[in-house]
Coordinates of C-alpha atoms in Angstrom, one line a residue:
M1 CA 88.6 22.9 105.3
P2 CA 89.0 25.0 108.5
V3 CA 86.4 24.6 111.2
N4 CA 83.6 27.1 110.7
R5 CA 83.7 28.8 114.0
R6 CA 80.7 31.0 113.3
T7 CA 78.6 28.0 112.4
F8 CA 79.7 26.3 115.6
L9 CA 79.2 29.2 117.9
G10 CA 75.8 30.0 116.6
R11 CA 74.6 26.4 116.8
S12 CA 76.3 25.8 120.2
A13 CA 74.5 28.8 121.7
A14 CA 71.2 27.6 120.5
A15 CA 71.7 24.0 121.3
G16 CA 73.5 24.4 124.6
A17 CA 71.6 27.2 126.4
G18 CA 68.2 25.8 126.7
A19 CA 67.0 25.3 123.2
A20 CA 64.2 22.9 122.2
I21 CA 61.6 23.8 124.8
A22 CA 58.7 21.3 124.7
G23 CA 55.7 23.4 125.8
G24 CA 52.4 22.3 127.3
L25 CA 51.4 20.3 130.3
A26 CA 52.2 16.7 130.8
A27 CA 49.6 14.3 132.3
P28 CA 50.8 13.8 135.9
A29 CA 51.4 10.3 137.2
V30 CA 49.9 11.3 140.5
A31 CA 46.9 13.5 141.0
H32 CA 47.1 17.1 142.1
G33 CA 46.9 18.0 145.8
R34 CA 49.4 15.4 147.2
P35 CA 52.4 16.5 149.2
E36 CA 55.1 18.2 147.1
R37 CA 57.6 15.3 147.6
H38 CA 55.2 13.0 145.8
K39 CA 54.9 15.0 142.6
R40 CA 55.8 12.8 139.7
Y41 CA 56.4 13.2 136.0
S42 CA 57.1 10.7 133.2
F43 CA 58.5 11.1 129.8
T44 CA 60.0 9.0 127.0
V45 CA 63.2 9.5 124.9
M46 CA 63.1 7.7 121.6
G47 CA 66.3 6.8 119.8
T48 CA 67.7 5.5 116.5
T49 CA 71.2 4.8 115.4
D50 CA 73.3 3.7 112.3
L51 CA 70.5 4.8 109.9
H52 CA 73.2 4.7 107.1
G53 CA 71.1 6.6 104.5
N54 CA 68.0 4.4 104.8
V55 CA 64.8 6.4 104.3
F56 CA 62.7 3.8 102.4
N57 CA 62.3 0.1 103.0
W58 CA 64.3 -0.5 99.9
D59 CA 67.5 -2.2 98.9
Y60 CA 69.1 -0.3 96.0
F61 CA 71.6 -3.0 95.4
T62 CA 68.9 -5.6 94.6
D63 CA 66.4 -3.0 93.4
R64 CA 63.5 -4.4 95.5
E65 CA 62.0 -4.1 98.9
F66 CA 64.4 -4.8 101.7
D67 CA 64.2 -8.2 103.3
D68 CA 66.5 -10.5 105.3
K69 CA 66.2 -13.9 107.0
A70 CA 64.5 -12.3 110.0
H71 CA 62.2 -10.3 107.8
N72 CA 63.4 -7.0 109.2
D73 CA 62.4 -3.8 107.6
V74 CA 64.5 -0.6 107.3
G75 CA 64.2 3.1 106.9
L76 CA 63.1 6.4 108.4
A77 CA 59.6 6.1 106.8
K78 CA 59.0 3.1 109.1
I79 CA 60.6 4.8 112.1
S80 CA 58.3 7.8 111.5
T81 CA 55.2 5.6 111.9
L82 CA 56.5 4.2 115.2
V83 CA 57.4 7.7 116.4
N84 CA 53.9 8.9 115.6
Q85 CA 52.4 6.1 117.6
V86 CA 54.6 6.8 120.7
R87 CA 53.8 10.5 120.5
E88 CA 50.1 9.7 120.3
E89 CA 50.3 7.5 123.3
K90 CA 52.6 9.6 125.5
G91 CA 51.8 13.0 124.3
R92 CA 54.2 14.7 121.9
R93 CA 55.3 17.2 124.6
N94 CA 56.4 14.3 126.8
T95 CA 58.8 12.9 124.3
L96 CA 62.2 13.5 122.7
L97 CA 63.7 11.9 119.7
I98 CA 67.5 11.5 119.3
D99 CA 70.0 9.6 117.1
A100 CA 73.5 8.1 117.8
G101 CA 75.1 8.7 114.4
D102 CA 76.2 7.2 111.1
T103 CA 73.4 9.0 109.2
I104 CA 74.7 10.1 105.7
Q105 CA 76.5 7.1 104.4
G106 CA 75.5 3.6 103.5
T107 CA 72.9 3.5 100.7
Q108 CA 73.0 4.6 97.1
L109 CA 70.5 7.2 98.1
S110 CA 73.0 8.9 100.5
Y111 CA 75.8 8.4 98.0
Y112 CA 73.9 10.0 95.2
Y113 CA 73.4 13.2 97.2
A114 CA 77.0 13.3 98.3
K115 CA 78.7 12.5 95.0
V116 CA 76.4 12.5 91.9
D117 CA 74.0 15.4 92.8
P118 CA 75.9 16.7 95.8
I119 CA 74.4 18.9 98.4
T120 CA 77.5 21.0 98.4
A121 CA 76.8 22.2 94.8
H122 CA 75.6 25.8 94.3
R123 CA 71.9 25.7 94.9
G124 CA 72.3 22.0 95.5
P125 CA 69.6 19.8 96.9
V126 CA 68.7 19.2 100.6
H127 CA 70.0 15.9 101.7
P128 CA 67.2 13.3 101.9
M129 CA 68.3 12.3 105.4
A130 CA 68.0 16.0 106.6
Q131 CA 64.6 16.3 104.9
A132 CA 63.3 13.1 106.5
M133 CA 64.7 13.7 110.0
N134 CA 63.4 17.3 110.0
A135 CA 60.0 16.2 109.0
I136 CA 59.9 13.5 111.7
G137 CA 61.1 16.0 114.2
Y138 CA 64.4 14.9 115.6
D139 CA 65.6 16.8 118.6
A140 CA 69.4 16.0 118.4
A141 CA 71.8 13.6 116.8
A142 CA 75.3 12.5 117.7
L143 CA 78.0 12.4 115.0
G144 CA 79.0 9.0 113.7
N145 CA 82.3 8.1 112.2
H146 CA 80.8 7.7 108.7
E147 CA 79.6 11.3 108.8
F148 CA 83.1 12.2 107.8
N149 CA 83.4 9.8 104.8
Y150 CA 82.6 12.4 102.3
G151 CA 84.7 15.2 103.8
I152 CA 84.0 18.0 106.1
P153 CA 82.3 20.3 103.5
V154 CA 79.6 17.7 102.9
L155 CA 79.2 17.2 106.7
R156 CA 79.0 21.0 107.3
R157 CA 76.4 21.4 104.6
F158 CA 74.3 18.6 106.0
Q159 CA 74.6 20.2 109.5
E160 CA 73.3 23.5 108.0
Q161 CA 70.3 21.6 106.5
C162 CA 69.3 19.9 109.8
D163 CA 66.7 21.6 112.1
F164 CA 68.4 19.9 115.0
P165 CA 71.9 20.0 116.4
L166 CA 74.7 17.5 115.4
L167 CA 76.5 16.8 118.7
G168 CA 80.1 15.8 119.2
A169 CA 81.7 16.7 122.5
N170 CA 84.9 14.8 121.6
A171 CA 85.2 16.2 118.0
L172 CA 87.6 19.1 118.5
D173 CA 89.3 21.7 116.4
A174 CA 92.8 20.4 115.9
R175 CA 94.3 23.9 116.4
T176 CA 92.3 25.3 119.3
L177 CA 91.2 22.0 120.9
R178 CA 87.7 23.5 121.3
P179 CA 84.6 21.7 120.2
A180 CA 84.1 21.8 116.5
F181 CA 80.4 20.9 116.9
P182 CA 77.9 21.5 119.7
P183 CA 78.9 19.2 122.6
Y184 CA 75.3 19.0 124.0
S185 CA 71.8 20.2 123.7
M186 CA 69.4 21.1 126.5
H187 CA 65.7 20.4 126.3
R188 CA 62.9 21.6 128.6
L189 CA 59.8 19.5 129.2
R190 CA 57.0 21.3 130.9
T191 CA 55.2 19.6 133.8
P192 CA 51.9 20.4 135.7
Y193 CA 54.0 21.6 138.6
G194 CA 55.6 24.8 137.4
R195 CA 59.2 23.5 137.3
D196 CA 60.3 22.3 133.9
V197 CA 62.3 19.1 133.6
R198 CA 65.7 19.9 132.0
V199 CA 67.1 17.1 129.9
A200 CA 70.6 17.3 128.6
V201 CA 71.8 15.2 125.6
L202 CA 75.5 14.9 125.4
G203 CA 76.9 13.7 122.0
L204 CA 80.0 11.6 121.8
T205 CA 81.5 10.2 118.6
N206 CA 84.1 7.6 117.8
P207 CA 87.9 8.2 118.2
G208 CA 88.5 5.9 115.3
I209 CA 87.6 8.8 112.9
A210 CA 91.2 10.0 113.3
I211 CA 92.3 6.8 111.7
W212 CA 89.5 5.8 109.3
D213 CA 89.1 9.2 107.8
K214 CA 92.6 10.6 108.3
A215 CA 92.6 12.0 104.8
N216 CA 89.5 14.1 105.6
V217 CA 90.2 15.2 109.2
G218 CA 94.0 15.1 109.6
G219 CA 95.2 18.4 110.8
K220 CA 91.7 19.7 111.1
M221 CA 90.0 17.8 113.9
V222 CA 91.0 15.5 116.7
F223 CA 88.9 13.0 118.6
P224 CA 89.8 12.2 122.2
G225 CA 88.3 9.4 124.2
L226 CA 84.7 9.2 125.2
E227 CA 85.4 8.7 128.9
E228 CA 87.6 11.7 129.1
Q229 CA 85.1 14.1 127.5
A230 CA 82.1 12.7 129.3
A231 CA 83.9 13.3 132.6
K232 CA 84.5 16.9 131.5
W233 CA 81.0 17.6 130.3
V234 CA 78.6 15.7 132.5
P235 CA 79.4 17.8 135.7
K236 CA 79.0 20.9 133.6
L237 CA 75.6 19.8 132.5
R238 CA 74.5 19.1 136.0
S239 CA 75.8 22.4 137.2
M240 CA 73.7 24.1 134.5
G241 CA 70.6 22.6 136.0
A242 CA 70.2 19.4 134.0
D243 CA 67.8 17.1 135.9
V244 CA 68.4 14.2 133.5
V245 CA 71.6 13.5 131.5
I246 CA 71.4 11.3 128.4
V247 CA 74.5 10.4 126.4
S248 CA 74.1 9.7 122.7
A249 CA 77.3 7.8 121.9
H250 CA 78.5 6.5 118.6
S251 CA 80.4 3.8 120.3
G252 CA 79.6 0.2 121.1
S253 CA 79.4 -1.3 124.6
S254 CA 82.0 -4.2 124.3
G255 CA 85.1 -2.3 125.5
T256 CA 87.0 -3.4 122.5
S257 CA 88.8 -1.7 119.6
S258 CA 89.3 -2.7 116.0
Y259 CA 92.3 -0.4 115.4
G260 CA 94.8 -2.1 117.8
D261 CA 97.2 0.3 119.4
Q262 CA 97.0 3.0 116.7
L263 CA 95.1 5.2 119.2
P264 CA 95.1 5.2 123.0
Y265 CA 91.3 5.4 123.1
I266 CA 88.7 2.6 123.2
E267 CA 86.5 2.3 120.1
N268 CA 83.5 0.7 121.9
A269 CA 83.5 2.6 125.1
A270 CA 79.8 3.2 126.0
A271 CA 79.7 0.8 128.9
L272 CA 83.0 2.2 130.2
V273 CA 81.5 5.7 130.1
A274 CA 78.5 4.5 132.2
E275 CA 80.8 2.7 134.6
Q276 CA 83.3 5.5 135.1
V277 CA 81.5 8.8 134.8
P278 CA 79.0 9.7 137.5
G279 CA 75.8 11.6 136.7
I280 CA 74.6 9.8 133.6
D281 CA 71.1 8.4 133.6
A282 CA 71.0 6.6 130.2
I283 CA 73.1 6.0 127.1
L284 CA 71.8 5.5 123.6
V285 CA 74.5 3.3 122.0
G286 CA 75.5 3.1 118.4
H287 CA 78.2 2.0 116.0
A288 CA 78.3 -1.8 116.8
H289 CA 75.2 -2.7 114.7
T290 CA 73.9 -5.0 117.4
E291 CA 70.6 -5.0 119.2
I292 CA 70.6 -4.3 122.9
A293 CA 67.1 -3.7 124.2
E294 CA 68.2 -2.9 127.8
Y295 CA 71.5 -3.2 129.5
T296 CA 72.2 -1.8 133.0
V297 CA 75.7 -0.8 134.1
T298 CA 76.4 0.2 137.7
N299 CA 78.5 3.3 138.1
R300 CA 81.6 2.4 140.2
R301 CA 81.7 5.7 142.1
T302 CA 78.1 6.2 142.9
G303 CA 76.5 2.8 142.7
A304 CA 73.8 4.3 140.5
P305 CA 72.4 2.3 137.6
V306 CA 72.9 3.5 134.1
V307 CA 70.6 2.1 131.4
L308 CA 72.0 1.5 127.9
S309 CA 70.1 0.6 124.8
E310 CA 71.2 0.1 121.2
P311 CA 68.5 -0.2 118.5
L312 CA 69.3 -2.3 115.5
K313 CA 70.8 -0.6 112.5
W314 CA 69.2 1.0 109.4
G315 CA 66.0 1.9 111.2
Q316 CA 65.1 -1.7 112.0
R317 CA 64.4 -0.8 115.6
L318 CA 63.4 2.2 117.7
T319 CA 64.6 2.4 121.3
L320 CA 62.3 3.8 124.0
F321 CA 63.8 5.1 127.3
D322 CA 61.0 5.6 129.8
F323 CA 61.9 7.9 132.6
D324 CA 60.0 8.3 135.9
L325 CA 60.9 11.4 137.9
V326 CA 59.9 12.5 141.4
W327 CA 60.0 16.0 142.9
E328 CA 62.2 15.9 146.0
R329 CA 64.0 18.7 147.9
G330 CA 63.2 21.3 145.3
R331 CA 64.3 19.4 142.3
W332 CA 63.4 16.6 139.9
T333 CA 65.1 13.3 140.6
V334 CA 65.2 10.2 138.3
A335 CA 63.3 7.5 140.2
K336 CA 63.4 4.9 137.5
V337 CA 64.6 4.3 133.9
G338 CA 63.6 1.4 131.7
A339 CA 64.3 0.7 128.0
K340 CA 62.9 -1.4 125.2
V341 CA 63.0 -1.5 121.4
L342 CA 60.2 -1.5 118.9
N343 CA 60.4 -3.4 115.6
S344 CA 59.8 -1.4 112.5
N345 CA 58.5 -4.4 110.6
T346 CA 55.3 -4.2 112.6
V347 CA 54.2 -1.0 110.9
A348 CA 53.7 0.5 107.5
E349 CA 55.8 3.3 106.0
D350 CA 54.6 6.8 106.9
P351 CA 53.1 8.1 103.6
R352 CA 54.1 11.6 104.6
I353 CA 57.8 10.6 104.4
T354 CA 57.5 8.5 101.2
R355 CA 55.7 11.3 99.5
L356 CA 58.2 13.9 100.6
L357 CA 61.1 12.0 99.1
G358 CA 59.5 10.1 96.3
D359 CA 61.3 12.1 93.6
E360 CA 64.7 11.6 95.2
H361 CA 64.1 7.9 95.4
E362 CA 63.1 7.6 91.8
K363 CA 66.2 9.5 90.7
V364 CA 68.5 7.1 92.5
V365 CA 66.6 4.0 91.2
A366 CA 67.2 5.2 87.7
Y367 CA 70.8 6.0 88.4
V368 CA 71.7 2.6 89.9
N369 CA 70.0 0.7 87.0
Q370 CA 72.2 2.2 84.3
V371 CA 73.9 -0.5 82.3
I372 CA 77.7 -0.2 82.3
G373 CA 78.8 -3.5 80.6
T374 CA 78.1 -7.2 80.3
S375 CA 79.4 -10.4 82.0
T376 CA 80.0 -13.7 80.4
A377 CA 79.0 -15.6 83.6
A378 CA 77.1 -15.1 86.8
M379 CA 79.1 -14.6 89.9
T380 CA 78.0 -14.5 93.6
T381 CA 79.4 -14.0 97.1
A382 CA 77.2 -16.7 98.6
R383 CA 80.2 -19.0 99.2
A384 CA 83.0 -16.4 99.3
P385 CA 83.4 -16.5 103.1
W386 CA 84.9 -20.0 102.8
Q387 CA 85.9 -20.5 99.2
D388 CA 88.0 -18.5 96.7
E389 CA 85.3 -17.1 94.4
P390 CA 85.7 -15.3 91.1
I391 CA 83.6 -12.3 92.3
I392 CA 86.2 -11.5 95.0
D393 CA 88.9 -12.1 92.4
L394 CA 87.3 -9.4 90.4
I395 CA 87.7 -6.9 93.2
N396 CA 91.4 -7.9 93.5
Q397 CA 92.0 -7.8 89.8
V398 CA 90.6 -4.2 89.6
Q399 CA 92.8 -3.2 92.5
V400 CA 96.0 -4.8 91.1
E401 CA 95.5 -3.2 87.7
T402 CA 94.9 0.2 89.3
V403 CA 97.9 0.1 91.5
R404 CA 100.2 -1.3 88.8
A405 CA 99.2 1.6 86.5
A406 CA 99.7 4.1 89.3
L407 CA 103.3 2.8 90.0
A408 CA 104.3 2.3 86.4
G409 CA 107.6 4.1 85.6
G410 CA 108.4 4.8 89.2
P411 CA 110.9 3.2 91.6
W412 CA 108.4 0.6 92.8
A413 CA 107.2 -0.5 89.3
A414 CA 109.2 -3.8 89.4
L415 CA 107.8 -5.1 92.6
P416 CA 104.9 -7.7 92.4
V417 CA 101.5 -6.3 93.3
L418 CA 99.2 -8.3 95.6
S419 CA 95.8 -7.3 96.7
Q420 CA 93.4 -7.8 99.7
A421 CA 89.7 -8.0 99.5
S422 CA 86.8 -9.0 101.8
C423 CA 83.3 -10.3 101.3
F424 CA 81.3 -7.3 102.4
S425 CA 77.9 -8.8 101.6
R426 CA 77.0 -12.5 101.2
T427 CA 74.2 -11.5 98.7
A428 CA 76.2 -9.5 96.2
A429 CA 76.1 -10.8 92.7
I430 CA 77.2 -10.1 89.1
P431 CA 74.6 -11.5 86.7
A432 CA 75.3 -13.1 83.4
G433 CA 74.5 -10.6 80.7
E434 CA 73.9 -6.9 81.4
V435 CA 75.8 -5.4 84.4
T436 CA 74.4 -2.3 86.1
I437 CA 75.9 0.3 88.5
R438 CA 74.0 -1.4 91.3
D439 CA 75.5 -4.8 90.5
A440 CA 79.0 -3.4 90.6
A441 CA 78.4 -1.1 93.6
G442 CA 77.0 -4.0 95.5
L443 CA 80.4 -5.6 95.7
Y444 CA 81.7 -2.6 97.7
P445 CA 79.0 -0.9 99.9
F446 CA 81.6 1.1 101.8
E447 CA 83.3 4.4 100.7
N448 CA 86.8 2.9 101.0
T449 CA 89.6 4.2 98.9
L450 CA 92.7 2.4 97.6
E451 CA 96.3 2.6 98.8
A452 CA 99.5 0.8 98.0
R453 CA 101.7 -0.3 101.0
L454 CA 105.1 -2.0 101.0
M455 CA 105.1 -5.3 102.8
T456 CA 107.6 -8.2 103.2
G457 CA 106.9 -11.9 102.8
A458 CA 107.2 -12.4 106.6
Q459 CA 104.7 -9.6 107.3
L460 CA 102.2 -11.1 104.8
K461 CA 102.4 -14.4 106.5
D462 CA 101.5 -12.7 109.8
Y463 CA 98.8 -10.8 108.1
L464 CA 97.2 -14.0 106.7
E465 CA 97.5 -15.8 110.0
Y466 CA 95.7 -12.9 111.7
S467 CA 93.0 -13.0 109.0
A468 CA 92.5 -16.8 109.4
R469 CA 91.3 -16.3 113.0
Y470 CA 88.0 -15.8 111.3
Y471 CA 87.4 -19.5 111.1
V472 CA 86.1 -21.7 113.9
R473 CA 88.6 -24.4 114.7
T474 CA 87.2 -27.7 113.3
P475 CA 89.1 -31.0 113.8
A476 CA 89.8 -33.3 110.9
G477 CA 86.9 -35.7 110.5
A478 CA 84.4 -33.5 112.3
P479 CA 81.4 -32.4 110.2
V480 CA 81.6 -29.0 108.7
D481 CA 78.6 -26.7 108.9
T482 CA 79.2 -23.5 106.9
A483 CA 76.6 -21.7 109.0
K484 CA 78.9 -22.2 112.0
L485 CA 82.3 -22.2 110.3
T486 CA 83.0 -18.5 110.1
N487 CA 82.9 -15.4 112.3
A488 CA 84.8 -16.9 115.2
D489 CA 84.8 -14.7 118.3
G490 CA 82.4 -12.4 116.5
I491 CA 84.8 -11.4 113.7
P492 CA 82.7 -9.7 111.0
D493 CA 83.0 -10.7 107.3
Y494 CA 84.6 -7.4 106.5
N495 CA 87.5 -8.3 108.8
Y496 CA 88.4 -11.4 106.9
D497 CA 90.8 -10.8 104.0
A498 CA 91.8 -12.9 101.0
V499 CA 95.1 -11.9 99.4
S500 CA 95.5 -12.5 95.7
G501 CA 98.8 -13.1 94.0
L502 CA 99.8 -15.7 96.5
T503 CA 98.7 -19.3 97.0
Y504 CA 98.1 -20.8 100.5
D505 CA 96.1 -23.2 102.5
I506 CA 94.2 -22.4 105.7
D507 CA 94.3 -25.4 108.0
I508 CA 91.2 -24.9 110.2
A509 CA 92.1 -27.9 112.3
Q510 CA 94.9 -25.9 113.8
P511 CA 94.7 -23.2 116.4
A512 CA 94.6 -19.6 115.3
G513 CA 98.1 -18.3 114.6
S514 CA 99.2 -21.6 113.1
R515 CA 96.9 -22.1 110.1
I516 CA 98.7 -20.8 107.0
V517 CA 100.3 -23.7 105.1
D518 CA 102.3 -23.8 101.9
L519 CA 102.4 -20.0 101.4
S520 CA 103.9 -19.5 98.0
F521 CA 104.6 -16.9 95.4
E522 CA 104.9 -17.9 91.7
G523 CA 105.1 -21.6 92.7
A524 CA 107.9 -21.3 95.2
P525 CA 107.8 -20.9 99.0
I526 CA 107.6 -17.2 99.9
D527 CA 110.9 -15.5 100.8
P528 CA 110.3 -13.8 104.2
A529 CA 112.6 -10.9 103.1
A530 CA 111.0 -10.4 99.7
R531 CA 109.2 -7.1 99.2
F532 CA 105.7 -6.8 97.8
V533 CA 103.2 -4.1 97.0
L534 CA 99.9 -4.7 98.7
A535 CA 96.8 -3.0 97.2
V536 CA 94.7 -2.3 100.3
N537 CA 91.7 -0.3 101.2
N538 CA 92.2 2.8 103.4
Y539 CA 90.2 1.3 106.3
R540 CA 92.7 -1.6 106.6
A541 CA 95.7 0.5 105.9
A542 CA 94.7 2.9 108.7
G543 CA 94.6 0.1 111.2
G544 CA 90.9 -1.0 110.8
G545 CA 90.6 -4.5 112.1
A546 CA 94.0 -4.2 113.8
F547 CA 95.7 -6.3 111.1
P548 CA 99.5 -6.5 111.8
H549 CA 102.1 -4.5 110.0
V550 CA 100.0 -2.8 107.3
A551 CA 99.2 0.4 109.2
R552 CA 103.0 1.1 109.8
A553 CA 104.0 -0.1 106.3
E554 CA 105.4 2.5 103.9
Q555 CA 102.7 4.1 101.8
L556 CA 103.7 4.1 98.1
W557 CA 100.5 5.5 96.6
S558 CA 97.0 6.5 97.5
N559 CA 93.9 7.4 95.7
S560 CA 90.9 9.7 96.6
D561 CA 88.3 7.9 94.6
E562 CA 86.2 5.2 96.1
I563 CA 87.1 1.6 95.2
R564 CA 83.4 1.2 94.3
N565 CA 83.8 3.8 91.6
T566 CA 87.0 2.3 90.4
I567 CA 85.2 -1.0 89.9
I568 CA 82.4 0.7 88.0
Q569 CA 84.8 2.6 85.8
W570 CA 86.8 -0.6 85.2
V571 CA 83.6 -2.4 84.0
R572 CA 82.7 0.5 81.7
A573 CA 86.2 0.5 80.2
K574 CA 86.4 -3.3 79.6
G575 CA 82.8 -3.5 78.4
T576 CA 82.8 -7.2 79.1
V577 CA 83.6 -9.0 82.4
D578 CA 85.0 -12.5 81.7
P579 CA 85.9 -14.5 84.9
A580 CA 88.2 -16.7 82.8
A581 CA 90.5 -13.7 82.5
F582 CA 91.1 -13.2 86.2
A583 CA 89.5 -16.0 88.3
S584 CA 91.8 -18.5 90.0
V585 CA 91.9 -20.6 93.2
G586 CA 94.6 -19.0 95.3
W587 CA 93.6 -20.2 98.7
R588 CA 91.5 -23.0 100.2
L589 CA 90.5 -24.4 103.5
T590 CA 92.1 -27.7 104.5
R591 CA 92.4 -30.1 107.5
D592 CA 95.6 -32.0 107.8
G593 CA 96.3 -31.4 104.1
D594 CA 92.8 -32.5 102.9
P595 CA 90.6 -29.9 101.2
V596 CA 87.4 -29.0 103.2
F597 CA 85.5 -28.2 100.0

């Protein structure tokens, strides 16, 4: 879909030329009558990120109230209560509320209104996230990479439904290289002293979109680096009179990338932006799904501190940036910035939000509880990160059958089909007896699609060695604690792949890179030159996780339907899920040849 220039220009003019004026007088920090240089004003910017379709404190995959080991709560209904409290304390006109992206993907609520009852349909519904965020009163939101998962038409429709701008200074029209979304918004906060405080919010999104959603954005949009675009826009915002510049960045702070050398840009670049680009006062960080209450980076050119904060995902936390300003030499100057996070589990859901979206919630609950088949045995992912479990074999079986059927009768039909799968959730389960949509969908919470790539035996060995970095090196004879065995160097569960169709041991006593032992195909050592078809999700095939070889491997086939839907349709077609038909132990953890489990 070509970029809607009319939509962009209209929104950009509104968002970038002094929109969102917060009227009224703020309570001064210093009494009237003091010398002009001592005039002071304080305000607060609240921030969320990685909401991922969470409105209610509800887990649609378990069909009950959300809970985790830390007893966190989720959802915009909880955030709304916190926001109301802050506005009551600070004065609504002395606050702004922004978001750092990944809004419309992640729950079955957001999926339902993108795919089942899509917002793009003629006279279609208003997206629940737009309804909730409008009701709460967001002032601006940056684009996240997952905003593009359902295609540009869904994103554009969501944009139209929002009463606030979606910002993306580094989301450019591929043809004109001009911004495809408003780069920034300007907000004016009135003070008791006549001169408004002008607060600019610059939105930056993730360059990885070009890889992860290539099918949706290829040839339509490009996504240059955050540092480059911040260096372009921050001086402009200052020249336009911005007293305060806040960056809302859908980019973590670690300085790392998960897509290797597929792009010349850093995925998690927020701290680099703070360090390299002068003129930024604070950065709301997103994307990494970590909690950073306050993190100060010193700008290399000016020596000025830049305060970063990342609230925990799904509405579990609300960041508060507190700004203290002083009037000096005819302008407002930032004297101090502090940040902290509030925990949403300390408050009740805002009944205004739950009432607003109660009907939508009930529709989705009914949808996910539809029965699609039965299972002869219970299966769970609880041990899948360290053992070959039937529930992961189920994913691989579906993917293998799908790819084989797609290649049948073609030039690649004779090649053996292997498959990769990850444990996306350690709480996913298929019960014995009736299987519902939510059971099947819980195996695959991401909107990944399926591809077939051509790989050699040698490349697969490298691939598996890279995957096995996930385990903490544990010498033979040392105790094994499963709570400490996985996620070495912070590698997430979704970046550990098991490959079906091969047999192999992973010797966790050995250093990373030398762990794959007895790699075999059909009972014989694998031929390094042999060719295989790998059924692989589009995130991995595009370079996600920086696994070797696969991103440059020849693509033999691809599908536009989500793997989650493929699993659901497979269960519907089979009627009965029987682990005896597909489960096997293809890999195991060992130490010096002895099984760990």
